[in-house]
Every structure is written in C-alpha cells, then in structure tokens.
Amino acid sequence: MAATAAIAGLGLTDVGKVYGRSATDFAAEAVRLAAADAGLAITDLDGLLVSPGTKGSPKLSLQKVLGLRDLRLLAEIHALGASPAAMIAAAAQAISSGEATAIACVFADAPLREKGSSREAFGTQRSLPSGFASYHLGIGAITPNLFYAMAARRHFETYGTTSEQLGAIAVGQRGWAAHNPIAQFTKPITLADHQSSPLIADPLHLLDCCLVSNGGAAVIVTSAERARELAQPPVDILGWGQAHPGQIMRQGSNFGLRTGAAVAGPAALRMAGVSVADVDLLELYDSYTFTVLVTLEDYGFCAKGEGGAFVSDGKLGPDGSLPCNTGGGQLSSYYLTGFTPIVEAVVQGRGQAGARQVDKKDVIMVSGSGGVLEHHATLVLSGASA
Amino acid sequence: MNDTATWPPMRRDAKSAEFFEAASRGELAIKKCTDCGRSLAPEAMVCTDCGGSVPAWTSASGAGTLITWTTVHKAPNPVFAPMVPYTVGVVELAEGPWLYARITGEPRAGAALRAEFVHPAEGESYPTWVVTSGQ
C-alpha cells in the first residue's frame, strides 16, 4: 500500500540513570526535540498523543507545559508496553482522515531514584494491600519477572525450549549494542556469560531481563507527502494492528504459549501488503529474551514451538540473516517501553544507524507488548525513500 | 522458607472474605456461575463464559495439576530476602480455574497437587499446594 502517513521527527532525551527530572520534564523535552528534528516549530503541531509512565505522568496537561494552543487532537493512550505503537497507529489514522496534520506521540518515565536499585523502582509496595492482592503479595507472586518466568517455563515444558536458546537472543542483541553509542551495556557477552549470570526467577537469568531507565521519546507523525518536504528522510507507516486476547486463566489457556502477536502481526502485514518473507528488519519488544522468542513464533517467522531452534544459530545478531533489535533493545540499550524498538526502527529506516546500519530497510516490523504478554501492537514501517 | 510468619500477612476485604474464611476451616472456596454452572476463580465478579453477573461461592476439592512455575532466586522485594529460593506456580484446579499459588515439593509439568492450608500467627489463613508423590 502507498503510505498516507509517515514519521517525520524523532526526539530522544538522555536515557538511563538520569536524575532530577520528572517524567513530564522528559516528555516535554522529547516533543521539542522531535519537532526540531523534523524541522517544525512547536507551534506547527496540531495533535498530541501522550502515554503515561509508571507514576501516571505525563498527562494531558503536557499540552500546557509545552504551550500548545488550538490542538485538534489530544488524548492519553495507555496500553502498557503497546502504547507507543498504538499512539502512532492512532496518529496515522488521524492524518489519513484529515483530523490533524502534525501529531506528536510521546512517552516518558522516571522510575529510577538516585539511590534506589532498579528492582526497588518498580517493586516496592508502599502500603500493604488487602483482599486478593494481599494473597498474591503474601505468596510472593509479585513483579513481572516472576510472571514472565512462569510464561517461559510453560513454553519450555511444552516445546522443549531451553535457557541456552534464550541466551542466543541476549548474546545477539549485545552484539548489536556494541555499535550503539547510547546503549547502556556494550561489552560483548557469550552464551557462557548468560548461563552464569544470576538466576532471577528460574528459568530467567539476569541477562534475560531488560533494563530500567529514566527518559523520554517522541515522534512526529505527518502526511507521507509533507514528510518528504521536511528535514529528515521519511519513515513511512505502512500497516498496524493490535490484539488483546483477554486470556482467561483457566483450563485450556494459552498463557506462555501464544500471544496477541499472532493476530496483530498478520493484520499489520496484511494492511501493508507484505508478508513475513518481505521483512528486512525486526525491532521487537524485548522486556525479556522470551518475549522476542514468542513474538517471532506468533508473527510467523517460524512454526509455533520452534522459536528456540530458530534463534539458536545467532541469526538475529550482527552476523546473522535476520537483523533484530539492532540498537541492543531493552535488554542491552535502554528501556522506554514500546519506544525502544520504535526509535531504532526510525534511526535504521532513515539510514542513520552508523556502524550498525542494515542494508535493507524497505519493510521494518516493530512490536509493542504490554502486561504479561496481554496487550500487543504491531507497526510495519518502511525506510524506502521516495 | 518455612517460617510462614515472615510472609506478608493477608487481610480480607468484602470480595475475599469467604475465600479466607474457608481457608481458616481448611477448605478451598471458589466461585460458580449460578446461570451456566461454570467454575470460576475466587476473584471472579462475573461469569467469563456466559456473562452471568452473580457468581456464588462454592467449595473446590483441593485437587489440582501444576501448569507452570518459577523458583524465585532474587527476592522481588526486600521482604522476601529471607524466603528465597521459593516456588510459585499456576495450579489448574480439578474444577478448571487457574490459581497463582505457592508450591512445595519438586515441581514438574503436570504434577498432581494437593491443597494444604497455612494458618499464620498474623493475617489470614491461605492455601498452598504440595506436589503429591503419585504422578
């Protein structure tokens, strides 16, 4: 399909252990950076979509922080890790319908505090809960690590997937991170390093788990036509899709085996008029190595249950045949939920990725995943300049 | 990890009172749809099958199967530092619903489980699940 909307601007603040700034501060900076990157004045924006971080900000009030007047589109969009892709899809639709002409989509978060560990940033209970929440706390079943570990364990037991196979994903992404100046971890790792990294929640090791970062990211979505007159090479938005299976935890549940990616991915590819065989570059949400593996299966890059064997030859890494998470991803680079893969997709799509730039970028498939594999959003982007 | 008194205490609220009250008697309470008869998780407020809006409390057998699990090595919160490693998992009740639960014994996929009840000094009684030797 010919794209009607494109990503024309990208803004990324300093990310990682960056203290003394609120999520709203990061969000405002990201929007300003994105507009400037596109060659637009902040007053050229007539749409703003905001995805709140862990503490509920940034909010709609970001409009006033930025001094944006007479907006024709303003909303908070919250689908956890699927939010950024969902915002960009909503923006593309608003561009197509003529509802707005230049829309900023932004997410920011500041969970890290100066003396706190990453674990404390997301894991501290401020006051003891009651009811069923107190049951879950009282049995020690809290934090995403445990629930993703149970998802991965089910996949292991059902299909024979192994920790070493997950390790191949971590090793490949660290290989890419070595070429990304903003990655937090760039020192190469081996499969042995992965295996000897501490067990967090069996079967997940430390090197299976993403980072926690402070920072913000934004993009400017405008028409594909206008994007070609602006400052940066356009990255066209070819297709999108969401899926929220609402899986019920009972006999017959696919928990850990199949996710919304199995619906959202094919829908986005269909809209774009392409198939998995056409995909040049993958930027996948990688909260855990396992998230990448199950998404590859659900998107149809390999058969269900064969994700472990599929990744084990290192094909996702810098020397492989299917470039994936070329900036190092959330595992090695930084964590801004669904914006981590989107930012890298835009940089690659523009041909601005330096030493890690891939040759082919006509079809870039991007995923966002929220909750414990509960919410999924896919984008199909293209860096083919016209 | 066997010092149950150190686990964060559970407290009942209106929606969970029957679950904890049953646990104090050594029984497992779940919900059942009064319209279609589907067994539902204890926290169900509507029937996820037929949409029936008033699930009633019922007694479950306390037999289950282990679907998946994790043995936790890094405490998810400093409170759990004295308890690691411990195992939590997903139990499929004989009646169908799944519960997150603490598991004791050697976990394996499909293992038969039996509910046992913990009566801590502080907080509510609650079920844990033991891998039985049979299967």
XYZ file of C-alpha atoms in Angstrom:
521
model
C 0.000 0.000 0.000
C 1.112 3.579 -0.531
C 1.620 5.173 2.843
C -0.515 8.142 3.735
C 1.347 8.904 6.966
C 4.993 8.946 7.924
C 7.260 9.543 10.887
C 8.981 12.848 10.193
C 10.595 13.671 13.525
C 12.304 11.780 16.350
C 13.167 13.049 19.805
C 15.052 11.064 22.418
C 16.213 12.577 25.689
C 19.189 11.327 27.663
C 18.160 7.885 28.908
C 19.249 5.656 31.751
C 20.363 6.811 35.188
C 19.369 10.417 34.550
C 18.139 12.016 37.766
C 16.483 15.187 38.933
C 13.899 15.365 36.151
C 10.271 14.269 36.186
C 8.542 12.174 33.535
C 6.784 15.346 32.386
C 10.142 17.143 32.058
C 11.441 14.305 29.875
C 8.235 14.250 27.809
C 8.335 17.981 27.112
C 11.957 17.779 26.058
C 11.292 14.766 23.813
C 8.486 16.596 21.978
C 10.618 19.702 21.489
C 13.490 17.583 20.184
C 11.191 15.686 17.810
C 9.679 18.847 16.351
C 13.099 20.430 15.867
C 14.380 17.204 14.301
C 11.550 17.346 11.763
C 12.281 20.970 11.006
C 8.981 22.062 12.516
C 8.217 24.747 15.064
C 6.444 23.540 18.184
C 3.548 25.761 17.106
C 3.196 23.690 13.924
C 1.850 20.804 16.000
C -1.912 20.393 15.982
C -2.044 16.969 17.624
C -0.565 15.470 20.801
C -0.887 11.880 21.996
C 0.529 11.107 25.419
C 1.350 7.788 27.065
C 1.834 7.982 30.833
C 4.714 6.351 32.691
C 4.588 4.247 35.839
C 3.503 7.140 38.076
C 0.709 8.333 35.766
C 2.577 11.215 34.112
C 2.941 12.753 31.555
C -0.738 13.566 31.254
C -2.967 15.721 29.078
C -1.514 18.695 30.937
C 1.626 18.248 28.832
C -0.193 20.450 26.318
C 0.040 23.417 28.674
C 3.611 22.589 29.707
C 4.538 22.834 26.024
C 2.303 25.858 25.415
C 0.452 24.132 22.590
C -2.685 26.016 21.585
C -5.643 25.116 19.398
C -4.902 21.392 19.173
C -7.300 19.341 17.072
C -6.257 16.029 18.603
C -5.272 15.448 22.234
C -5.551 12.195 24.180
C -3.793 9.898 26.589
C -3.351 6.428 25.144
C -2.479 3.721 27.617
C -1.967 0.099 26.630
C 1.157 -0.530 28.738
C 4.089 -1.537 26.526
C 1.860 -1.479 23.465
C 1.128 2.245 23.951
C 3.766 3.790 21.656
C 2.802 1.648 18.645
C -0.872 2.242 19.441
C -0.274 6.019 19.541
C 1.495 6.004 16.185
C -1.311 3.944 14.619
C -3.898 6.374 16.009
C -1.863 9.306 14.698
C -1.611 7.720 11.239
C -5.384 7.360 11.162
C -5.876 10.974 12.229
C -3.534 12.082 9.441
C -5.425 9.942 6.902
C -8.782 11.355 7.924
C -7.548 14.921 7.968
C -8.332 15.310 11.646
C -4.874 16.747 12.302
C -1.738 17.436 10.265
C 1.265 17.187 12.589
C 0.953 14.979 15.648
C 3.479 14.395 18.412
C 3.344 10.983 20.132
C 5.274 10.876 23.397
C 6.122 8.580 26.303
C 8.372 9.300 29.257
C 9.057 7.743 32.617
C 11.281 8.336 35.620
C 11.059 5.205 37.803
C 14.692 5.304 38.943
C 15.620 7.298 42.001
C 19.168 8.279 42.723
C 19.912 5.792 45.489
C 17.358 3.137 44.586
C 18.001 -0.011 42.627
C 16.027 -0.866 39.507
C 14.213 -3.543 41.438
C 13.024 -1.071 44.044
C 11.944 1.353 41.348
C 9.123 -0.877 40.170
C 8.822 -3.393 43.005
C 8.258 -1.547 46.247
C 4.905 -1.866 47.949
C 4.114 1.442 49.574
C 1.420 0.079 51.855
C 0.247 -3.463 52.393
C -2.738 -4.378 50.226
C -5.842 -6.268 51.307
C -8.082 -8.818 49.596
C -6.806 -10.987 46.756
C -3.939 -8.557 46.191
C -2.744 -9.434 49.688
C -2.945 -13.122 48.740
C -0.649 -12.553 45.755
C 1.785 -10.488 47.812
C 1.591 -12.997 50.673
C 2.586 -15.936 48.463
C 5.381 -13.865 46.934
C 3.859 -13.760 43.445
C 4.702 -10.179 42.516
C 6.694 -8.303 39.856
C 6.843 -9.000 36.114
C 9.977 -11.164 36.464
C 8.006 -13.975 38.130
C 5.097 -13.936 35.720
C 7.331 -13.881 32.647
C 9.350 -16.704 34.212
C 6.160 -18.763 34.517
C 5.276 -17.949 30.891
C 8.735 -19.037 29.732
C 8.654 -22.189 31.878
C 5.402 -23.255 30.261
C 6.926 -22.775 26.815
C 9.993 -24.771 27.897
C 7.874 -27.653 29.195
C 5.525 -27.666 26.196
C 8.005 -27.269 23.341
C 11.405 -28.148 24.779
C 12.717 -24.587 24.611
C 15.936 -24.096 26.605
C 17.697 -21.361 28.547
C 20.633 -21.575 26.102
C 18.249 -20.731 23.267
C 17.044 -17.649 25.146
C 20.706 -16.860 25.716
C 21.313 -16.725 21.959
C 18.891 -13.784 21.829
C 20.710 -11.939 24.626
C 24.120 -12.545 23.017
C 22.917 -11.344 19.604
C 21.436 -8.155 20.956
C 24.542 -7.345 22.967
C 26.480 -7.758 19.740
C 24.331 -5.041 18.178
C 24.558 -2.831 21.288
C 28.334 -2.652 20.854
C 27.664 -0.408 17.844
C 25.082 1.837 19.527
C 26.648 4.877 21.224
C 23.673 5.339 23.549
C 23.443 1.704 24.715
C 23.929 1.219 28.465
C 25.688 -2.135 28.085
C 28.080 -2.548 25.167
C 30.588 -5.134 26.418
C 30.127 -8.330 24.387
C 28.760 -11.362 26.217
C 28.979 -15.066 25.470
C 26.459 -17.807 25.969
C 28.538 -18.869 28.985
C 28.163 -15.366 30.454
C 24.412 -15.661 30.006
C 24.316 -19.069 31.656
C 26.445 -17.966 34.597
C 24.543 -14.730 35.200
C 22.467 -14.978 38.386
C 19.118 -16.727 38.272
C 16.420 -14.136 38.948
C 13.338 -16.341 38.684
C 14.023 -19.735 37.143
C 14.355 -20.131 34.153
C 15.185 -16.433 33.673
C 18.723 -15.284 34.337
C 19.772 -11.667 34.870
C 20.818 -11.457 31.202
C 17.285 -12.449 30.120
C 15.801 -9.323 31.715
C 15.511 -5.751 30.437
C 16.963 -2.630 31.964
C 15.064 0.060 33.817
C 15.631 3.596 32.549
C 14.603 7.189 33.045
C 13.967 9.222 29.904
C 11.518 10.149 27.197
C 10.940 9.633 23.496
C 8.649 11.211 20.931
C 7.933 11.088 17.230
C 6.141 13.483 14.905
C 3.629 11.871 12.548
C 2.531 13.797 9.476
C 1.396 13.002 5.944
C 3.793 10.976 3.810
C 3.709 13.800 1.298
C 4.577 16.533 3.770
C 7.241 14.370 5.404
C 9.129 14.434 2.123
C 9.453 18.211 2.346
C 10.755 18.211 5.902
C 14.225 17.940 7.378
C 14.667 14.180 7.749
C 14.300 11.155 5.483
C 10.705 9.986 5.986
C 9.843 6.662 7.570
C 6.519 5.588 6.128
C 3.826 3.929 8.235
C 2.559 1.054 6.085
C 0.486 -1.003 8.489
C -0.590 -1.532 12.046
C -2.621 -3.844 14.228
C -3.467 -4.523 17.851
C -4.588 -7.629 19.698
C -5.684 -8.043 23.304
C -6.688 -11.699 23.721
C -8.129 -11.262 27.214
C -6.950 -14.745 28.000
C -8.817 -16.229 30.949
C -6.643 -18.101 33.419
C -8.322 -21.488 33.316
C -8.138 -24.911 31.687
C -7.126 -24.528 28.037
C -5.439 -21.116 28.417
C -2.579 -20.323 26.028
C -0.655 -18.435 28.728
C 3.034 -18.526 27.787
C 2.357 -20.290 24.512
C 0.588 -17.848 22.227
C 0.123 -14.067 22.459
C -1.763 -11.279 20.721
C 1.158 -11.032 18.298
C -0.394 -13.955 16.414
C -3.311 -11.697 15.460
C -1.765 -8.202 15.426
C 1.275 -9.186 13.343
C -0.553 -10.752 10.404
C -3.116 -7.904 10.476
C -0.378 -5.268 10.221
C 1.430 -7.153 7.450
C -1.836 -7.560 5.524
C -2.533 -3.835 5.768
C 0.974 -3.140 4.484
C 0.509 -5.621 1.661
C 3.581 -7.644 2.603
C 4.396 -10.977 4.259
C 6.975 -12.117 6.792
C 9.218 -13.124 3.877
C 9.418 -9.439 2.908
C 10.550 -8.231 6.332
C 14.086 -6.807 6.206
C 14.453 -5.761 9.815
C 12.764 -6.614 13.112
C 12.562 -4.320 16.113
C 10.799 -6.375 18.778
C 9.701 -5.517 22.273
C 12.177 -7.368 24.468
C 11.197 -6.947 28.084
C 12.698 -10.450 28.349
C 14.515 -12.644 25.848
C 11.435 -14.852 25.948
C 9.242 -12.002 24.690
C 11.316 -11.923 21.495
C 11.122 -15.695 21.053
C 7.355 -15.986 21.437
C 6.780 -12.924 19.218
C 8.882 -14.442 16.412
C 6.725 -17.566 16.566
C 3.456 -15.656 16.719
C 4.426 -13.374 13.825
C 5.103 -16.491 11.773
C 8.867 -16.269 11.275
C 8.965 -19.901 12.378
C 6.426 -22.517 13.404
C 4.889 -22.450 16.881
C 7.224 -24.146 19.308
C 10.268 -23.838 17.044
C 11.388 -20.399 18.207
C 14.213 -21.834 20.291
C 15.785 -23.715 17.401
C 15.119 -20.745 15.116
C 17.177 -18.266 17.169
C 19.892 -20.635 18.386
C 22.146 -20.183 15.328
C 22.575 -16.493 16.102
C 20.600 -15.311 13.076
C 19.273 -12.289 14.972
C 22.740 -10.891 15.740
C 25.067 -8.622 13.745
C 26.425 -11.527 11.699
C 23.053 -13.192 11.193
C 20.488 -13.294 8.404
C 17.553 -11.656 10.215
C 18.619 -8.419 11.938
C 16.640 -7.967 15.148
C 16.860 -5.284 17.819
C 19.796 -3.635 16.128
C 20.203 -0.989 18.810
C 20.633 -3.581 21.564
C 16.995 -3.378 22.593
C 15.631 -3.113 26.097
C 17.998 -5.883 27.181
C 21.222 -4.001 26.432
C 20.444 -0.440 25.401
C 17.698 1.263 27.409
C 14.061 0.743 28.371
C 11.411 3.202 27.228
C 8.720 0.527 26.811
C 7.474 0.312 23.222
C 9.536 3.308 22.151
C 12.822 1.402 22.404
C 12.084 -0.646 19.253
C 10.368 2.299 17.516
C 13.297 4.682 17.996
C 15.692 2.158 16.492
C 13.291 1.451 13.615
C 13.230 5.162 12.762
C 17.017 5.542 13.013
C 17.528 2.489 10.785
C 14.740 3.491 8.430
C 16.430 6.836 7.842
C 19.767 5.183 7.243
C 21.300 6.977 10.223
C 22.423 3.979 12.293
C 26.130 4.337 11.575
C 28.190 1.202 12.175
C 25.075 -0.869 12.839
C 23.102 0.302 9.799
C 21.433 -2.573 7.937
C 21.467 -2.684 4.140
C 17.782 -3.320 3.534
C 15.089 -1.328 5.334
C 12.120 -1.424 2.989
C 9.997 -3.383 5.452
C 10.602 -2.921 9.182
C 8.353 -4.850 11.582
C 8.026 -3.378 15.063
C 6.287 -4.841 18.107
C 4.965 -3.490 21.375
C 3.855 -5.746 24.184
C 2.147 -4.875 27.442
C 1.284 -6.541 30.715
C 2.432 -10.144 30.904
C 2.089 -10.800 27.150
C -1.503 -9.489 27.397
C -1.518 -6.476 25.052
C 0.095 -6.382 21.652
C 0.555 -3.728 18.967
C 2.441 -4.052 15.687
C 3.703 -1.448 13.229
C 5.034 -2.060 9.744
C 7.313 0.812 8.733
C 9.375 1.500 5.662
C 12.605 3.396 5.233
C 12.469 3.235 1.462
C 12.794 6.870 0.469
C 10.783 8.083 -2.473
C 11.483 -20.517 53.659
C 9.227 -22.465 56.016
C 8.793 -19.695 58.506
C 5.296 -18.743 57.428
C 5.113 -15.934 59.969
C 7.550 -13.872 57.901
C 5.465 -13.820 54.715
C 3.493 -10.572 54.309
C 0.172 -11.012 56.143
C -3.013 -11.320 54.114
C -6.099 -9.308 55.003
C -9.652 -9.978 53.946
C -11.899 -7.447 52.279
C -15.553 -7.775 51.258
C -14.726 -9.523 47.994
C -12.306 -12.044 49.514
C -13.829 -12.646 52.962
C -15.346 -16.027 52.068
C -12.094 -17.237 50.457
C -10.091 -16.510 53.605
C -12.854 -17.697 55.945
C -12.967 -21.038 54.097
C -9.173 -21.289 54.285
C -9.363 -20.892 58.056
C -11.573 -24.032 58.050
C -9.151 -25.843 55.723
C -11.392 -25.520 52.679
C -10.816 -24.022 49.252
C -13.575 -21.636 48.169
C -14.035 -20.739 44.506
C -16.908 -19.231 42.531
C -19.507 -20.944 40.382
C -21.807 -19.269 37.853
C -25.405 -19.526 39.024
C -26.586 -19.359 35.394
C -24.367 -21.772 33.446
C -22.632 -23.696 36.222
C -19.062 -22.860 35.101
C -16.481 -22.982 37.898
C -14.691 -19.660 38.223
C -11.665 -18.247 40.027
C -12.245 -16.964 43.570
C -11.881 -13.353 42.442
C -14.398 -13.662 39.544
C -17.088 -10.987 39.723
C -18.908 -12.043 36.546
C -19.037 -15.297 34.617
C -16.367 -15.130 31.908
C -18.321 -17.675 29.870
C -21.988 -16.671 29.768
C -21.783 -13.204 31.276
C -23.863 -14.231 34.294
C -23.443 -11.495 36.837
C -23.808 -13.165 40.227
C -21.298 -15.978 40.712
C -21.823 -17.791 44.009
C -19.213 -19.213 46.354
C -18.731 -22.963 46.251
C -16.265 -25.475 47.639
C -13.466 -26.878 45.463
C -11.948 -30.299 46.010
C -8.441 -29.021 46.646
C -7.009 -31.279 43.934
C -5.034 -29.676 41.147
C -2.390 -30.013 38.453
C 0.766 -27.939 38.042
C 0.668 -25.935 34.794
C 3.831 -23.885 35.215
C 6.057 -22.479 37.936
C 9.124 -20.448 38.788
C 11.615 -20.867 41.568
C 12.432 -17.361 42.712
C 16.108 -16.752 43.477
C 16.274 -12.979 43.620
C 13.811 -11.550 46.128
C 11.296 -9.401 44.222
C 11.144 -7.137 47.253
C 13.469 -6.966 50.293
C 10.666 -8.516 52.381
C 11.250 -11.826 50.601
C 15.022 -11.928 51.039
C 14.821 -14.472 53.903
C 12.456 -16.708 51.894
C 14.346 -17.217 48.615
C 14.506 -19.606 46.947
C 10.780 -20.275 46.944
C 8.470 -21.584 44.235
C 5.247 -20.096 42.931
C 3.224 -21.561 40.122
C -0.056 -21.816 38.316
C -2.376 -24.520 39.643
C -5.163 -25.836 37.468
C -7.914 -26.837 39.865
C -9.756 -30.075 39.127
C -12.763 -27.809 38.574
C -10.964 -25.851 35.794
C -9.918 -22.401 37.092
C -6.248 -21.492 37.492
C -4.771 -20.024 40.669
C -1.394 -18.494 41.347
C -0.070 -20.342 44.335
C 2.976 -21.132 46.417
C 4.208 -24.635 45.641
C 6.175 -27.018 47.827
C 7.831 -30.217 46.661
C 9.679 -30.876 43.416
C 7.821 -29.035 40.628
C 7.272 -30.706 37.257
C 4.795 -30.111 34.452
C 1.543 -31.963 35.015
C 2.384 -32.912 38.599
C -0.606 -33.707 40.807
C -1.061 -31.201 43.628
C -2.999 -31.131 46.864
C -4.063 -28.030 48.767
C -2.706 -27.557 52.270
C -3.626 -24.661 54.467
C -1.325 -22.280 56.275
C -2.568 -20.620 59.452
C -0.024 -17.876 60.181
C 0.184 -16.097 63.519
C -0.580 -12.815 61.801
C -3.035 -12.405 58.938
C -5.462 -14.715 57.211
C -5.166 -18.450 56.575
C -4.493 -19.370 52.955
C -3.909 -22.395 50.689
C -0.553 -23.572 49.423
C -0.038 -26.557 47.160
C 2.049 -29.630 47.659
C 3.324 -31.869 44.876
C 1.966 -35.332 45.677
C 4.138 -38.350 45.002
C 1.593 -40.239 42.935
C 2.083 -38.996 39.378
